[in-house]
């Protein structure tokens, strides 16, 4: 194991002294906000159309009250919309933005208290390593 560590340090001598990273996705805040707004609008339209579709199907059964029909149609529409690709894209974008904000705040706090850290992100998990 030490041989591997030595080889890694020989190949990357700046590993413990510099910070360089290639992000999985580049976040340009304006682009993300605009495209996210478009996706959210599409999701709202999809929700309204699904709700209307389910409501018309449920109204065929005259036993149910109108309030119950509304709730049931909303529930089914929400379930369908949450499974859509657009909803998953919006969730992923907001997740990346939140992750980026947390990373910046941790970096800012480390700089304030003069704590050297290294940020790793393998397999969508962020690790913070203290550099001694």
XYZ file of N, CA, C and O in Angstrom, residues 48-105:
232
model
N -51.405 19.958 -14.381
C -52.788 20.404 -14.610
C -53.508 19.503 -15.609
O -54.672 19.143 -15.409
N -52.804 19.118 -16.670
C -53.455 18.258 -17.673
C -53.697 16.852 -17.117
O -54.755 16.260 -17.348
N -52.733 16.321 -16.371
C -52.921 14.989 -15.762
C -54.066 15.025 -14.755
O -54.875 14.101 -14.686
N -54.102 16.097 -13.955
C -55.168 16.224 -12.959
C -56.532 16.256 -13.642
O -57.469 15.567 -13.222
N -56.644 17.031 -14.720
C -57.909 17.113 -15.458
C -58.274 15.755 -16.056
O -59.446 15.339 -16.024
N -57.273 15.062 -16.564
C -57.502 13.728 -17.148
C -57.996 12.747 -16.081
O -58.990 12.041 -16.288
N -57.304 12.725 -14.943
C -57.727 11.817 -13.862
C -59.089 12.215 -13.298
O -59.896 11.366 -12.951
N -59.340 13.509 -13.215
C -60.620 13.992 -12.692
C -61.766 13.565 -13.589
O -62.814 13.122 -13.100
N -61.557 13.660 -14.895
C -62.622 13.239 -15.815
C -62.858 11.723 -15.720
O -63.998 11.273 -15.795
N -61.783 10.957 -15.523
C -61.934 9.505 -15.348
C -62.664 9.176 -14.047
O -63.513 8.287 -14.010
N -62.319 9.907 -12.990
C -62.923 9.629 -11.683
C -64.387 10.089 -11.609
O -65.169 9.518 -10.852
N -64.752 11.094 -12.369
C -66.135 11.593 -12.335
C -67.118 10.612 -12.958
O -68.317 10.758 -12.795
N -66.609 9.632 -13.642
C -67.485 8.613 -14.218
C -68.152 7.789 -13.132
O -69.194 7.187 -13.360
N -67.541 7.766 -11.944
C -68.123 7.064 -10.809
C -68.884 8.088 -9.960
O -68.281 8.890 -9.248
N -70.214 8.095 -9.999
C -71.009 9.140 -9.320
C -71.044 9.003 -7.797
O -71.564 9.885 -7.129
N -70.495 7.933 -7.242
C -70.563 7.724 -5.790
C -69.659 8.694 -5.019
O -69.944 9.019 -3.879
N -68.591 9.131 -5.609
C -67.609 9.964 -4.911
C -68.026 11.431 -4.876
O -68.660 11.932 -5.797
N -67.617 12.117 -3.786
C -67.872 13.545 -3.654
C -66.832 14.312 -4.464
O -65.743 13.809 -4.747
N -67.161 15.541 -4.810
C -66.272 16.364 -5.639
C -64.925 16.636 -4.949
O -63.881 16.602 -5.592
N -64.929 16.884 -3.647
C -63.692 17.136 -2.903
C -62.790 15.903 -2.920
O -61.568 16.020 -3.090
N -63.384 14.748 -2.736
C -62.612 13.505 -2.756
C -62.020 13.266 -4.145
O -60.883 12.809 -4.274
N -62.809 13.575 -5.170
C -62.319 13.423 -6.537
C -61.124 14.341 -6.799
O -60.140 13.920 -7.418
N -61.233 15.578 -6.334
C -60.133 16.539 -6.518
C -58.848 16.030 -5.854
O -57.775 16.047 -6.447
N -58.982 15.578 -4.610
C -57.812 15.091 -3.870
C -57.194 13.867 -4.532
O -55.976 13.761 -4.645
N -58.024 12.944 -4.956
C -57.542 11.726 -5.594
C -56.865 12.037 -6.936
O -55.807 11.479 -7.247
N -57.463 12.940 -7.701
C -56.874 13.323 -8.991
C -55.522 14.015 -8.782
O -54.559 13.738 -9.502
N -55.430 14.902 -7.779
C -54.161 15.562 -7.466
C -53.102 14.553 -7.042
O -51.952 14.640 -7.459
N -53.503 13.607 -6.219
C -52.564 12.585 -5.736
C -52.002 11.764 -6.902
O -50.792 11.544 -6.995
N -52.862 11.328 -7.788
C -52.414 10.536 -8.932
C -51.548 11.369 -9.877
O -50.546 10.886 -10.397
N -51.928 12.621 -10.092
C -51.145 13.495 -10.978
C -49.761 13.763 -10.387
O -48.757 13.728 -11.109
N -49.690 14.015 -9.077
C -48.403 14.241 -8.425
C -47.501 13.017 -8.554
O -46.302 13.143 -8.821
N -48.072 11.852 -8.368
C -47.301 10.618 -8.486
C -46.716 10.470 -9.890
O -45.535 10.145 -10.047
N -47.520 10.733 -10.896
C -47.042 10.633 -12.277
C -45.975 11.684 -12.590
O -44.966 11.382 -13.229
N -46.209 12.900 -12.152
C -45.271 13.988 -12.442
C -43.933 13.750 -11.745
O -42.877 14.002 -12.325
N -43.948 13.263 -10.517
C -42.697 13.005 -9.793
C -41.825 11.979 -10.505
O -40.605 12.010 -10.393
N -42.445 11.080 -11.243
C -41.701 10.044 -11.957
C -41.160 10.524 -13.303
O -40.351 9.842 -13.917
N -41.591 11.711 -13.746
C -41.202 12.198 -15.075
C -39.734 12.609 -15.111
O -39.125 12.950 -14.095
N -39.187 12.580 -16.301
C -37.779 12.969 -16.501
C -37.553 14.435 -16.144
O -36.522 14.788 -15.567
N -38.496 15.288 -16.469
C -38.360 16.708 -16.172
C -38.250 16.947 -14.666
O -37.440 17.746 -14.212
N -39.074 16.244 -13.882
C -39.028 16.395 -12.424
C -37.681 15.927 -11.885
O -37.109 16.548 -10.977
N -37.158 14.859 -12.436
C -35.854 14.360 -11.997
C -34.738 15.336 -12.358
O -33.802 15.534 -11.582
N -34.844 15.981 -13.542
C -33.850 16.982 -13.931
C -33.880 18.191 -13.001
O -32.831 18.688 -12.578
N -35.073 18.657 -12.685
C -35.193 19.807 -11.784
C -34.622 19.456 -10.414
O -33.862 20.237 -9.829
N -34.952 18.281 -9.908
C -34.446 17.855 -8.600
C -32.918 17.759 -8.615
O -32.253 18.193 -7.668
N -32.362 17.215 -9.686
C -30.905 17.091 -9.791
C -30.241 18.459 -9.843
O -29.200 18.682 -9.220
N -30.840 19.391 -10.573
C -30.265 20.736 -10.668
C -30.292 21.451 -9.325
O -29.319 22.094 -8.935
N -31.414 21.364 -8.630
C -31.486 22.009 -7.326
C -30.535 21.339 -6.336
O -29.941 21.999 -5.484
N -30.372 20.036 -6.465
C -29.435 19.312 -5.613
C -28.002 19.771 -5.870
O -27.237 20.003 -4.930
N -27.620 19.923 -7.143
C -26.277 20.396 -7.478
C -26.043 21.812 -6.959
O -24.977 22.124 -6.437
N -27.040 22.654 -7.107
C -26.909 24.033 -6.637
C -26.756 24.080 -5.121
O -25.921 24.829 -4.594
N -27.521 23.266 -4.408
C -27.421 23.220 -2.946
C -26.065 22.666 -2.517
O -25.432 23.181 -1.587
N -25.610 21.643 -3.203
C -24.311 21.047 -2.904
C -23.195 22.068 -3.125
O -22.262 22.173 -2.326
N -23.293 22.826 -4.202
C -22.303 23.847 -4.505
C -22.297 24.924 -3.422
O -21.237 25.375 -2.985
N -23.466 25.310 -2.964
C -23.569 26.330 -1.918
C -22.949 25.836 -0.610
O -22.205 26.573 0.046
N -23.223 24.590 -0.247
C -22.646 24.015 0.974
C -21.123 23.957 0.867
O -20.396 24.313 1.801
N -20.637 23.527 -0.301
C -19.190 23.429 -0.508
C -18.524 24.801 -0.351
O -17.507 24.938 0.320
N -19.149 25.826 -0.921
C -18.586 27.173 -0.820
C -18.579 27.674 0.620
O -17.624 28.318 1.056
N -19.645 27.385 1.348
C -19.719 27.835 2.746
C -18.682 27.123 3.614
O -18.071 27.739 4.485
